Amino acid sequence: QAPGKELMWLATIKSDSGRKSYSGVSQGRFTLPRINGQNTVTLQMINLKAEDTATYYCAK
């Protein structure tokens, strides 16, 4: 969540299938690698811009 802005959905990964969906904002720059055999997902970001400054939340 960027300071003073509303929450924005970026990506989803299905726990059963591992299928991933990305918003247009995150497509191509944000990825959700999943560690096989663990219930662990990380958010990886490339080509960061000043406007990417925000607090990022994860929900299950």
N, CA, C, O and CB atoms as a CASP TS submission, in Angstrom:
PFRMAT TS
TARGET T0000
AUTHOR 0000-0000-0000
METHOD Language model
MODEL 1
PARENT N/A
ATOM      1  N   GLN     1       0.849  -1.169   0.000  1.00  0.00           N
ATOM      2  CA  GLN     1       0.000   0.000   0.000  1.00  0.00           C
ATOM      3  C   GLN     1       0.892   1.228   0.000  1.00  0.00           C
ATOM      4  O   GLN     1       1.681   1.443   0.920  1.00  0.00           O
ATOM      5  CB  GLN     1      -0.965   0.000   1.215  1.00  0.00           C
ATOM      6  N   ALA     2       0.757   2.008  -1.021  1.00  0.00           N
ATOM      7  CA  ALA     2       1.524   3.245  -1.111  1.00  0.00           C
ATOM      8  C   ALA     2       0.975   4.258  -0.112  1.00  0.00           C
ATOM      9  O   ALA     2      -0.227   4.272   0.153  1.00  0.00           O
ATOM     10  CB  ALA     2       1.482   3.817  -2.550  1.00  0.00           C
ATOM     11  N   PRO     3       1.831   5.098   0.442  1.00  0.00           N
ATOM     12  CA  PRO     3       1.366   6.094   1.405  1.00  0.00           C
ATOM     13  C   PRO     3       0.228   6.944   0.828  1.00  0.00           C
ATOM     14  O   PRO     3       0.357   7.522  -0.251  1.00  0.00           O
ATOM     15  CB  PRO     3       2.529   6.996   1.833  1.00  0.00           C
ATOM     16  N   GLY     4      -0.885   7.010   1.563  1.00  0.00           N
ATOM     17  CA  GLY     4      -2.029   7.807   1.140  1.00  0.00           C
ATOM     18  C   GLY     4      -2.870   7.187   0.043  1.00  0.00           C
ATOM     19  O   GLY     4      -3.789   7.833  -0.459  1.00  0.00           O
ATOM     20  N   LYS     5      -2.581   5.951  -0.344  1.00  0.00           N
ATOM     21  CA  LYS     5      -3.311   5.286  -1.433  1.00  0.00           C
ATOM     22  C   LYS     5      -4.098   4.092  -0.897  1.00  0.00           C
ATOM     23  O   LYS     5      -3.836   3.604   0.202  1.00  0.00           O
ATOM     24  CB  LYS     5      -2.335   4.826  -2.546  1.00  0.00           C
ATOM     25  N   GLU     6      -5.065   3.632  -1.690  1.00  0.00           N
ATOM     26  CA  GLU     6      -5.848   2.450  -1.337  1.00  0.00           C
ATOM     27  C   GLU     6      -5.047   1.189  -1.619  1.00  0.00           C
ATOM     28  O   GLU     6      -4.075   1.210  -2.374  1.00  0.00           O
ATOM     29  CB  GLU     6      -7.179   2.424  -2.112  1.00  0.00           C
ATOM     30  N   LEU     7      -5.472   0.081  -0.995  1.00  0.00           N
ATOM     31  CA  LEU     7      -4.851  -1.207  -1.282  1.00  0.00           C
ATOM     32  C   LEU     7      -5.056  -1.560  -2.747  1.00  0.00           C
ATOM     33  O   LEU     7      -6.077  -1.215  -3.340  1.00  0.00           O
ATOM     34  CB  LEU     7      -5.428  -2.311  -0.373  1.00  0.00           C
ATOM     35  N   MET     8      -4.084  -2.246  -3.323  1.00  0.00           N
ATOM     36  CA  MET     8      -4.152  -2.658  -4.722  1.00  0.00           C
ATOM     37  C   MET     8      -3.759  -4.131  -4.810  1.00  0.00           C
ATOM     38  O   MET     8      -2.728  -4.536  -4.272  1.00  0.00           O
ATOM     39  CB  MET     8      -3.222  -1.770  -5.622  1.00  0.00           C
ATOM     40  N   TRP     9      -4.584  -4.934  -5.493  1.00  0.00           N
ATOM     41  CA  TRP     9      -4.265  -6.342  -5.693  1.00  0.00           C
ATOM     42  C   TRP     9      -3.166  -6.459  -6.741  1.00  0.00           C
ATOM     43  O   TRP     9      -3.225  -5.814  -7.788  1.00  0.00           O
ATOM     44  CB  TRP     9      -5.525  -7.145  -6.120  1.00  0.00           C
ATOM     45  N   LEU    10      -2.153  -7.293  -6.451  1.00  0.00           N
ATOM     46  CA  LEU    10      -1.044  -7.480  -7.383  1.00  0.00           C
ATOM     47  C   LEU    10      -0.991  -8.873  -7.975  1.00  0.00           C
ATOM     48  O   LEU    10      -0.787  -9.031  -9.179  1.00  0.00           O
ATOM     49  CB  LEU    10       0.250  -7.187  -6.696  1.00  0.00           C
ATOM     50  N   ALA    11      -1.176  -9.902  -7.127  1.00  0.00           N
ATOM     51  CA  ALA    11      -0.992 -11.259  -7.634  1.00  0.00           C
ATOM     52  C   ALA    11      -1.641 -12.269  -6.695  1.00  0.00           C
ATOM     53  O   ALA    11      -1.871 -12.000  -5.516  1.00  0.00           O
ATOM     54  CB  ALA    11       0.502 -11.574  -7.808  1.00  0.00           C
ATOM     55  N   THR    12      -1.926 -13.438  -7.259  1.00  0.00           N
ATOM     56  CA  THR    12      -2.502 -14.555  -6.513  1.00  0.00           C
ATOM     57  C   THR    12      -1.810 -15.834  -6.947  1.00  0.00           C
ATOM     58  O   THR    12      -1.463 -15.996  -8.117  1.00  0.00           O
ATOM     59  CB  THR    12      -4.041 -14.654  -6.734  1.00  0.00           C
ATOM     60  N   ILE    13      -1.610 -16.747  -5.993  1.00  0.00           N
ATOM     61  CA  ILE    13      -1.136 -18.090  -6.323  1.00  0.00           C
ATOM     62  C   ILE    13      -2.067 -19.078  -5.626  1.00  0.00           C
ATOM     63  O   ILE    13      -2.326 -18.957  -4.429  1.00  0.00           O
ATOM     64  CB  ILE    13       0.371 -18.306  -5.885  1.00  0.00           C
ATOM     65  N   LYS    14      -2.566 -20.051  -6.376  1.00  0.00           N
ATOM     66  CA  LYS    14      -3.465 -21.063  -5.824  1.00  0.00           C
ATOM     67  C   LYS    14      -2.652 -22.074  -5.025  1.00  0.00           C
ATOM     68  O   LYS    14      -1.657 -22.603  -5.520  1.00  0.00           O
ATOM     69  CB  LYS    14      -4.269 -21.770  -6.952  1.00  0.00           C
ATOM     70  N   SER    15      -3.070 -22.345  -3.795  1.00  0.00           N
ATOM     71  CA  SER    15      -2.308 -23.256  -2.944  1.00  0.00           C
ATOM     72  C   SER    15      -2.355 -24.694  -3.445  1.00  0.00           C
ATOM     73  O   SER    15      -1.397 -25.442  -3.246  1.00  0.00           O
ATOM     74  CB  SER    15      -2.829 -23.194  -1.526  1.00  0.00           C
ATOM     75  N   ASP    16      -3.451 -25.100  -4.092  1.00  0.00           N
ATOM     76  CA  ASP    16      -3.556 -26.491  -4.540  1.00  0.00           C
ATOM     77  C   ASP    16      -2.848 -26.747  -5.872  1.00  0.00           C
ATOM     78  O   ASP    16      -2.192 -27.775  -6.033  1.00  0.00           O
ATOM     79  CB  ASP    16      -5.012 -26.877  -4.665  1.00  0.00           C
ATOM     80  N   SER    17      -2.972 -25.837  -6.811  1.00  0.00           N
ATOM     81  CA  SER    17      -2.415 -26.063  -8.152  1.00  0.00           C
ATOM     82  C   SER    17      -1.133 -25.280  -8.424  1.00  0.00           C
ATOM     83  O   SER    17      -0.372 -25.628  -9.327  1.00  0.00           O
ATOM     84  CB  SER    17      -3.439 -25.701  -9.190  1.00  0.00           C
ATOM     85  N   GLY    18      -0.892 -24.229  -7.650  1.00  0.00           N
ATOM     86  CA  GLY    18       0.259 -23.369  -7.918  1.00  0.00           C
ATOM     87  C   GLY    18       0.014 -22.387  -9.048  1.00  0.00           C
ATOM     88  O   GLY    18       0.917 -21.648  -9.440  1.00  0.00           O
ATOM     89  N   ARG    19      -1.215 -22.375  -9.577  1.00  0.00           N
ATOM     90  CA  ARG    19      -1.553 -21.458 -10.673  1.00  0.00           C
ATOM     91  C   ARG    19      -1.448 -20.011 -10.198  1.00  0.00           C
ATOM     92  O   ARG    19      -1.913 -19.674  -9.110  1.00  0.00           O
ATOM     93  CB  ARG    19      -2.980 -21.746 -11.211  1.00  0.00           C
ATOM     94  N   LYS    20      -0.836 -19.162 -11.016  1.00  0.00           N
ATOM     95  CA  LYS    20      -0.588 -17.768 -10.649  1.00  0.00           C
ATOM     96  C   LYS    20      -1.366 -16.820 -11.550  1.00  0.00           C
ATOM     97  O   LYS    20      -1.539 -17.072 -12.742  1.00  0.00           O
ATOM     98  CB  LYS    20       0.908 -17.452 -10.723  1.00  0.00           C
ATOM     99  N   SER    21      -1.827 -15.734 -10.962  1.00  0.00           N
ATOM    100  CA  SER    21      -2.495 -14.660 -11.702  1.00  0.00           C
ATOM    101  C   SER    21      -1.865 -13.350 -11.269  1.00  0.00           C
ATOM    102  O   SER    21      -1.565 -13.152 -10.091  1.00  0.00           O
ATOM    103  CB  SER    21      -4.051 -14.656 -11.453  1.00  0.00           C
ATOM    104  N   TYR    22      -1.667 -12.453 -12.231  1.00  0.00           N
ATOM    105  CA  TYR    22      -1.034 -11.166 -11.945  1.00  0.00           C
ATOM    106  C   TYR    22      -1.894 -10.024 -12.464  1.00  0.00           C
ATOM    107  O   TYR    22      -2.556 -10.148 -13.494  1.00  0.00           O
ATOM    108  CB  TYR    22       0.370 -11.100 -12.569  1.00  0.00           C
ATOM    109  N   SER    23      -1.877  -8.909 -11.739  1.00  0.00           N
ATOM    110  CA  SER    23      -2.564  -7.713 -12.223  1.00  0.00           C
ATOM    111  C   SER    23      -1.731  -7.097 -13.337  1.00  0.00           C
ATOM    112  O   SER    23      -0.555  -7.428 -13.491  1.00  0.00           O
ATOM    113  CB  SER    23      -2.800  -6.685 -11.068  1.00  0.00           C
ATOM    114  N   GLY    24      -2.325  -6.215 -14.105  1.00  0.00           N
ATOM    115  CA  GLY    24      -1.589  -5.545 -15.173  1.00  0.00           C
ATOM    116  C   GLY    24      -0.410  -4.742 -14.654  1.00  0.00           C
ATOM    117  O   GLY    24       0.607  -4.614 -15.335  1.00  0.00           O
ATOM    118  N   VAL    25      -0.541  -4.202 -13.454  1.00  0.00           N
ATOM    119  CA  VAL    25       0.529  -3.407 -12.846  1.00  0.00           C
ATOM    120  C   VAL    25       1.758  -4.260 -12.571  1.00  0.00           C
ATOM    121  O   VAL    25       2.887  -3.810 -12.763  1.00  0.00           O
ATOM    122  CB  VAL    25       0.042  -2.757 -11.549  1.00  0.00           C
ATOM    123  N   SER    26       1.538  -5.496 -12.121  1.00  0.00           N
ATOM    124  CA  SER    26       2.662  -6.342 -11.709  1.00  0.00           C
ATOM    125  C   SER    26       3.165  -7.264 -12.814  1.00  0.00           C
ATOM    126  O   SER    26       4.249  -7.835 -12.688  1.00  0.00           O
ATOM    127  CB  SER    26       2.261  -7.169 -10.521  1.00  0.00           C
ATOM    128  N   GLN    27       2.416  -7.419 -13.877  1.00  0.00           N
ATOM    129  CA  GLN    27       2.779  -8.345 -14.959  1.00  0.00           C
ATOM    130  C   GLN    27       4.171  -8.042 -15.508  1.00  0.00           C
ATOM    131  O   GLN    27       4.444  -6.924 -15.943  1.00  0.00           O
ATOM    132  CB  GLN    27       1.747  -8.273 -16.091  1.00  0.00           C
ATOM    133  N   GLY    28       5.038  -9.036 -15.485  1.00  0.00           N
ATOM    134  CA  GLY    28       6.369  -8.902 -16.059  1.00  0.00           C
ATOM    135  C   GLY    28       7.417  -8.333 -15.123  1.00  0.00           C
ATOM    136  O   GLY    28       8.612  -8.435 -15.400  1.00  0.00           O
ATOM    137  N   ARG    29       6.990  -7.731 -14.011  1.00  0.00           N
ATOM    138  CA  ARG    29       7.966  -7.161 -13.072  1.00  0.00           C
ATOM    139  C   ARG    29       7.919  -7.831 -11.708  1.00  0.00           C
ATOM    140  O   ARG    29       8.919  -7.844 -10.990  1.00  0.00           O
ATOM    141  CB  ARG    29       7.727  -5.675 -12.911  1.00  0.00           C
ATOM    142  N   PHE    30       6.774  -8.384 -11.345  1.00  0.00           N
ATOM    143  CA  PHE    30       6.626  -9.045 -10.056  1.00  0.00           C
ATOM    144  C   PHE    30       6.357 -10.521 -10.317  1.00  0.00           C
ATOM    145  O   PHE    30       5.567 -10.866 -11.196  1.00  0.00           O
ATOM    146  CB  PHE    30       5.480  -8.398  -9.207  1.00  0.00           C
ATOM    147  N   THR    31       7.007 -11.386  -9.560  1.00  0.00           N
ATOM    148  CA  THR    31       6.769 -12.823  -9.686  1.00  0.00           C
ATOM    149  C   THR    31       6.565 -13.429  -8.305  1.00  0.00           C
ATOM    150  O   THR    31       6.976 -12.865  -7.291  1.00  0.00           O
ATOM    151  CB  THR    31       7.945 -13.518 -10.416  1.00  0.00           C
ATOM    152  N   LEU    32       5.918 -14.596  -8.288  1.00  0.00           N
ATOM    153  CA  LEU    32       5.651 -15.322  -7.048  1.00  0.00           C
ATOM    154  C   LEU    32       6.319 -16.697  -7.101  1.00  0.00           C
ATOM    155  O   LEU    32       5.643 -17.691  -7.369  1.00  0.00           O
ATOM    156  CB  LEU    32       4.123 -15.466  -6.812  1.00  0.00           C
ATOM    157  N   PRO    33       7.610 -16.777  -6.854  1.00  0.00           N
ATOM    158  CA  PRO    33       8.235 -18.096  -6.821  1.00  0.00           C
ATOM    159  C   PRO    33       7.756 -18.877  -5.599  1.00  0.00           C
ATOM    160  O   PRO    33       7.618 -18.326  -4.507  1.00  0.00           O
ATOM    161  CB  PRO    33       9.774 -17.968  -6.810  1.00  0.00           C
ATOM    162  N   ARG    34       7.509 -20.148  -5.802  1.00  0.00           N
ATOM    163  CA  ARG    34       7.029 -21.018  -4.725  1.00  0.00           C
ATOM    164  C   ARG    34       8.111 -22.041  -4.428  1.00  0.00           C
ATOM    165  O   ARG    34       8.669 -22.639  -5.348  1.00  0.00           O
ATOM    166  CB  ARG    34       5.681 -21.721  -5.107  1.00  0.00           C
ATOM    167  N   ILE    35       8.410 -22.245  -3.159  1.00  0.00           N
ATOM    168  CA  ILE    35       9.415 -23.227  -2.769  1.00  0.00           C
ATOM    169  C   ILE    35       8.727 -24.577  -2.663  1.00  0.00           C
ATOM    170  O   ILE    35       7.883 -24.783  -1.791  1.00  0.00           O
ATOM    171  CB  ILE    35      10.111 -22.836  -1.421  1.00  0.00           C
ATOM    172  N   ASN    36       9.091 -25.511  -3.562  1.00  0.00           N
ATOM    173  CA  ASN    36       8.460 -26.831  -3.593  1.00  0.00           C
ATOM    174  C   ASN    36       8.615 -27.541  -2.257  1.00  0.00           C
ATOM    175  O   ASN    36       9.671 -27.495  -1.627  1.00  0.00           O
ATOM    176  CB  ASN    36       9.058 -27.684  -4.713  1.00  0.00           C
ATOM    177  N   GLY    37       7.541 -28.198  -1.842  1.00  0.00           N
ATOM    178  CA  GLY    37       7.557 -28.961  -0.609  1.00  0.00           C
ATOM    179  C   GLY    37       7.362 -28.118   0.639  1.00  0.00           C
ATOM    180  O   GLY    37       7.345 -28.652   1.748  1.00  0.00           O
ATOM    181  N   GLN    38       7.217 -26.823   0.477  1.00  0.00           N
ATOM    182  CA  GLN    38       7.003 -25.936   1.619  1.00  0.00           C
ATOM    183  C   GLN    38       5.817 -25.026   1.326  1.00  0.00           C
ATOM    184  O   GLN    38       5.481 -24.768   0.170  1.00  0.00           O
ATOM    185  CB  GLN    38       8.279 -25.098   1.927  1.00  0.00           C
ATOM    186  N   ASN    39       5.209 -24.559   2.366  1.00  0.00           N
ATOM    187  CA  ASN    39       4.123 -23.582   2.207  1.00  0.00           C
ATOM    188  C   ASN    39       4.713 -22.179   2.227  1.00  0.00           C
ATOM    189  O   ASN    39       4.322 -21.339   3.038  1.00  0.00           O
ATOM    190  CB  ASN    39       3.046 -23.743   3.329  1.00  0.00           C
ATOM    191  N   THR    40       5.652 -21.938   1.330  1.00  0.00           N
ATOM    192  CA  THR    40       6.362 -20.664   1.304  1.00  0.00           C
ATOM    193  C   THR    40       6.296 -20.048  -0.085  1.00  0.00           C
ATOM    194  O   THR    40       6.599 -20.703  -1.082  1.00  0.00           O
ATOM    195  CB  THR    40       7.824 -20.848   1.737  1.00  0.00           C
ATOM    196  N   VAL    41       5.901 -18.797  -0.137  1.00  0.00           N
ATOM    197  CA  VAL    41       5.877 -18.031  -1.381  1.00  0.00           C
ATOM    198  C   VAL    41       6.547 -16.693  -1.088  1.00  0.00           C
ATOM    199  O   VAL    41       6.347 -16.111  -0.022  1.00  0.00           O
ATOM    200  CB  VAL    41       4.400 -17.837  -1.927  1.00  0.00           C
ATOM    201  N   THR    42       7.334 -16.215  -2.030  1.00  0.00           N
ATOM    202  CA  THR    42       7.948 -14.899  -1.878  1.00  0.00           C
ATOM    203  C   THR    42       7.503 -14.008  -3.029  1.00  0.00           C
ATOM    204  O   THR    42       7.103 -14.494  -4.087  1.00  0.00           O
ATOM    205  CB  THR    42       9.499 -15.005  -1.828  1.00  0.00           C
ATOM    206  N   LEU    43       7.577 -12.728  -2.816  1.00  0.00           N
ATOM    207  CA  LEU    43       7.289 -11.757  -3.870  1.00  0.00           C
ATOM    208  C   LEU    43       8.617 -11.213  -4.352  1.00  0.00           C
ATOM    209  O   LEU    43       9.344 -10.568  -3.596  1.00  0.00           O
ATOM    210  CB  LEU    43       6.345 -10.603  -3.365  1.00  0.00           C
ATOM    211  N   GLN    44       8.932 -11.473  -5.611  1.00  0.00           N
ATOM    212  CA  GLN    44      10.163 -10.949  -6.197  1.00  0.00           C
ATOM    213  C   GLN    44       9.800  -9.835  -7.165  1.00  0.00           C
ATOM    214  O   GLN    44       8.864  -9.956  -7.956  1.00  0.00           O
ATOM    215  CB  GLN    44      10.973 -12.072  -6.916  1.00  0.00           C
ATOM    216  N   MET    45      10.563  -8.741  -7.089  1.00  0.00           N
ATOM    217  CA  MET    45      10.283  -7.569  -7.914  1.00  0.00           C
ATOM    218  C   MET    45      11.545  -7.167  -8.666  1.00  0.00           C
ATOM    219  O   MET    45      12.639  -7.163  -8.101  1.00  0.00           O
ATOM    220  CB  MET    45       9.763  -6.391  -7.049  1.00  0.00           C
ATOM    221  N   ILE    46      11.386  -6.830  -9.944  1.00  0.00           N
ATOM    222  CA  ILE    46      12.515  -6.362 -10.745  1.00  0.00           C
ATOM    223  C   ILE    46      12.164  -5.006 -11.352  1.00  0.00           C
ATOM    224  O   ILE    46      10.995  -4.623 -11.407  1.00  0.00           O
ATOM    225  CB  ILE    46      12.880  -7.393 -11.860  1.00  0.00           C
ATOM    226  N   ASN    47      13.176  -4.294 -11.800  1.00  0.00           N
ATOM    227  CA  ASN    47      12.980  -2.978 -12.428  1.00  0.00           C
ATOM    228  C   ASN    47      12.117  -2.058 -11.567  1.00  0.00           C
ATOM    229  O   ASN    47      11.157  -1.452 -12.043  1.00  0.00           O
ATOM    230  CB  ASN    47      12.339  -3.141 -13.807  1.00  0.00           C
ATOM    231  N   LEU    48      12.485  -1.971 -10.286  1.00  0.00           N
ATOM    232  CA  LEU    48      11.702  -1.150  -9.362  1.00  0.00           C
ATOM    233  C   LEU    48      11.741   0.324  -9.743  1.00  0.00           C
ATOM    234  O   LEU    48      12.731   0.833 -10.269  1.00  0.00           O
ATOM    235  CB  LEU    48      12.213  -1.328  -7.940  1.00  0.00           C
ATOM    236  N   LYS    49      10.629   0.988  -9.458  1.00  0.00           N
ATOM    237  CA  LYS    49      10.484   2.419  -9.721  1.00  0.00           C
ATOM    238  C   LYS    49      10.153   3.119  -8.406  1.00  0.00           C
ATOM    239  O   LYS    49       9.726   2.477  -7.446  1.00  0.00           O
ATOM    240  CB  LYS    49       9.376   2.692 -10.799  1.00  0.00           C
ATOM    241  N   ALA    50      10.348   4.408  -8.365  1.00  0.00           N
ATOM    242  CA  ALA    50      10.039   5.171  -7.149  1.00  0.00           C
ATOM    243  C   ALA    50       8.594   4.948  -6.716  1.00  0.00           C
ATOM    244  O   ALA    50       8.312   4.885  -5.520  1.00  0.00           O
ATOM    245  CB  ALA    50      10.295   6.672  -7.375  1.00  0.00           C
ATOM    246  N   GLU    51       7.681   4.828  -7.667  1.00  0.00           N
ATOM    247  CA  GLU    51       6.266   4.646  -7.334  1.00  0.00           C
ATOM    248  C   GLU    51       5.944   3.260  -6.779  1.00  0.00           C
ATOM    249  O   GLU    51       4.816   3.018  -6.351  1.00  0.00           O
ATOM    250  CB  GLU    51       5.425   4.897  -8.553  1.00  0.00           C
ATOM    251  N   ASP    52       6.918   2.345  -6.780  1.00  0.00           N
ATOM    252  CA  ASP    52       6.740   1.030  -6.164  1.00  0.00           C
ATOM    253  C   ASP    52       6.950   1.082  -4.653  1.00  0.00           C
ATOM    254  O   ASP    52       6.725   0.088  -3.962  1.00  0.00           O
ATOM    255  CB  ASP    52       7.700   0.024  -6.786  1.00  0.00           C
ATOM    256  N   THR    53       7.380   2.232  -4.137  1.00  0.00           N
ATOM    257  CA  THR    53       7.573   2.384  -2.701  1.00  0.00           C
ATOM    258  C   THR    53       6.226   2.222  -2.013  1.00  0.00           C
ATOM    259  O   THR    53       5.296   2.991  -2.256  1.00  0.00           O
ATOM    260  CB  THR    53       8.214   3.762  -2.359  1.00  0.00           C
ATOM    261  N   ALA    54       6.130   1.208  -1.144  1.00  0.00           N
ATOM    262  CA  ALA    54       4.860   0.897  -0.493  1.00  0.00           C
ATOM    263  C   ALA    54       5.094  -0.158   0.576  1.00  0.00           C
ATOM    264  O   ALA    54       6.190  -0.706   0.697  1.00  0.00           O
ATOM    265  CB  ALA    54       3.805   0.410  -1.525  1.00  0.00           C
ATOM    266  N   THR    55       4.057  -0.432   1.345  1.00  0.00           N
ATOM    267  CA  THR    55       4.037  -1.573   2.245  1.00  0.00           C
ATOM    268  C   THR    55       3.292  -2.677   1.516  1.00  0.00           C
ATOM    269  O   THR    55       2.170  -2.467   1.055  1.00  0.00           O
ATOM    270  CB  THR    55       3.365  -1.226   3.633  1.00  0.00           C
ATOM    271  N   TYR    56       3.901  -3.849   1.406  1.00  0.00           N
ATOM    272  CA  TYR    56       3.308  -4.977   0.691  1.00  0.00           C
ATOM    273  C   TYR    56       2.775  -5.985   1.696  1.00  0.00           C
ATOM    274  O   TYR    56       3.457  -6.328   2.662  1.00  0.00           O
ATOM    275  CB  TYR    56       4.341  -5.643  -0.255  1.00  0.00           C
ATOM    276  N   TYR    57       1.549  -6.460   1.468  1.00  0.00           N
ATOM    277  CA  TYR    57       0.884  -7.384   2.376  1.00  0.00           C
ATOM    278  C   TYR    57       0.660  -8.722   1.683  1.00  0.00           C
ATOM    279  O   TYR    57       0.483  -8.796   0.467  1.00  0.00           O
ATOM    280  CB  TYR    57      -0.453  -6.799   2.867  1.00  0.00           C
ATOM    281  N   CYS    58       0.673  -9.774   2.494  1.00  0.00           N
ATOM    282  CA  CYS    58       0.358 -11.120   2.021  1.00  0.00           C
ATOM    283  C   CYS    58      -0.819 -11.627   2.842  1.00  0.00           C
ATOM    284  O   CYS    58      -0.855 -11.436   4.057  1.00  0.00           O
ATOM    285  CB  CYS    58       1.599 -12.086   2.140  1.00  0.00           C
ATOM    286  N   ALA    59      -1.780 -12.269   2.192  1.00  0.00           N
ATOM    287  CA  ALA    59      -2.938 -12.818   2.889  1.00  0.00           C
ATOM    288  C   ALA    59      -3.169 -14.246   2.432  1.00  0.00           C
ATOM    289  O   ALA    59      -2.884 -14.597   1.287  1.00  0.00           O
ATOM    290  CB  ALA    59      -4.198 -11.956   2.643  1.00  0.00           C
ATOM    291  N   LYS    60      -3.678 -15.051   3.320  1.00  0.00           N
ATOM    292  CA  LYS    60      -3.965 -16.453   2.997  1.00  0.00           C
ATOM    293  C   LYS    60      -5.455 -16.681   3.073  1.00  0.00           C
ATOM    294  O   LYS    60      -5.922 -17.795   2.837  1.00  0.00           O
ATOM    295  CB  LYS    60      -3.217 -17.419   3.951  1.00  0.00           C
TER
END
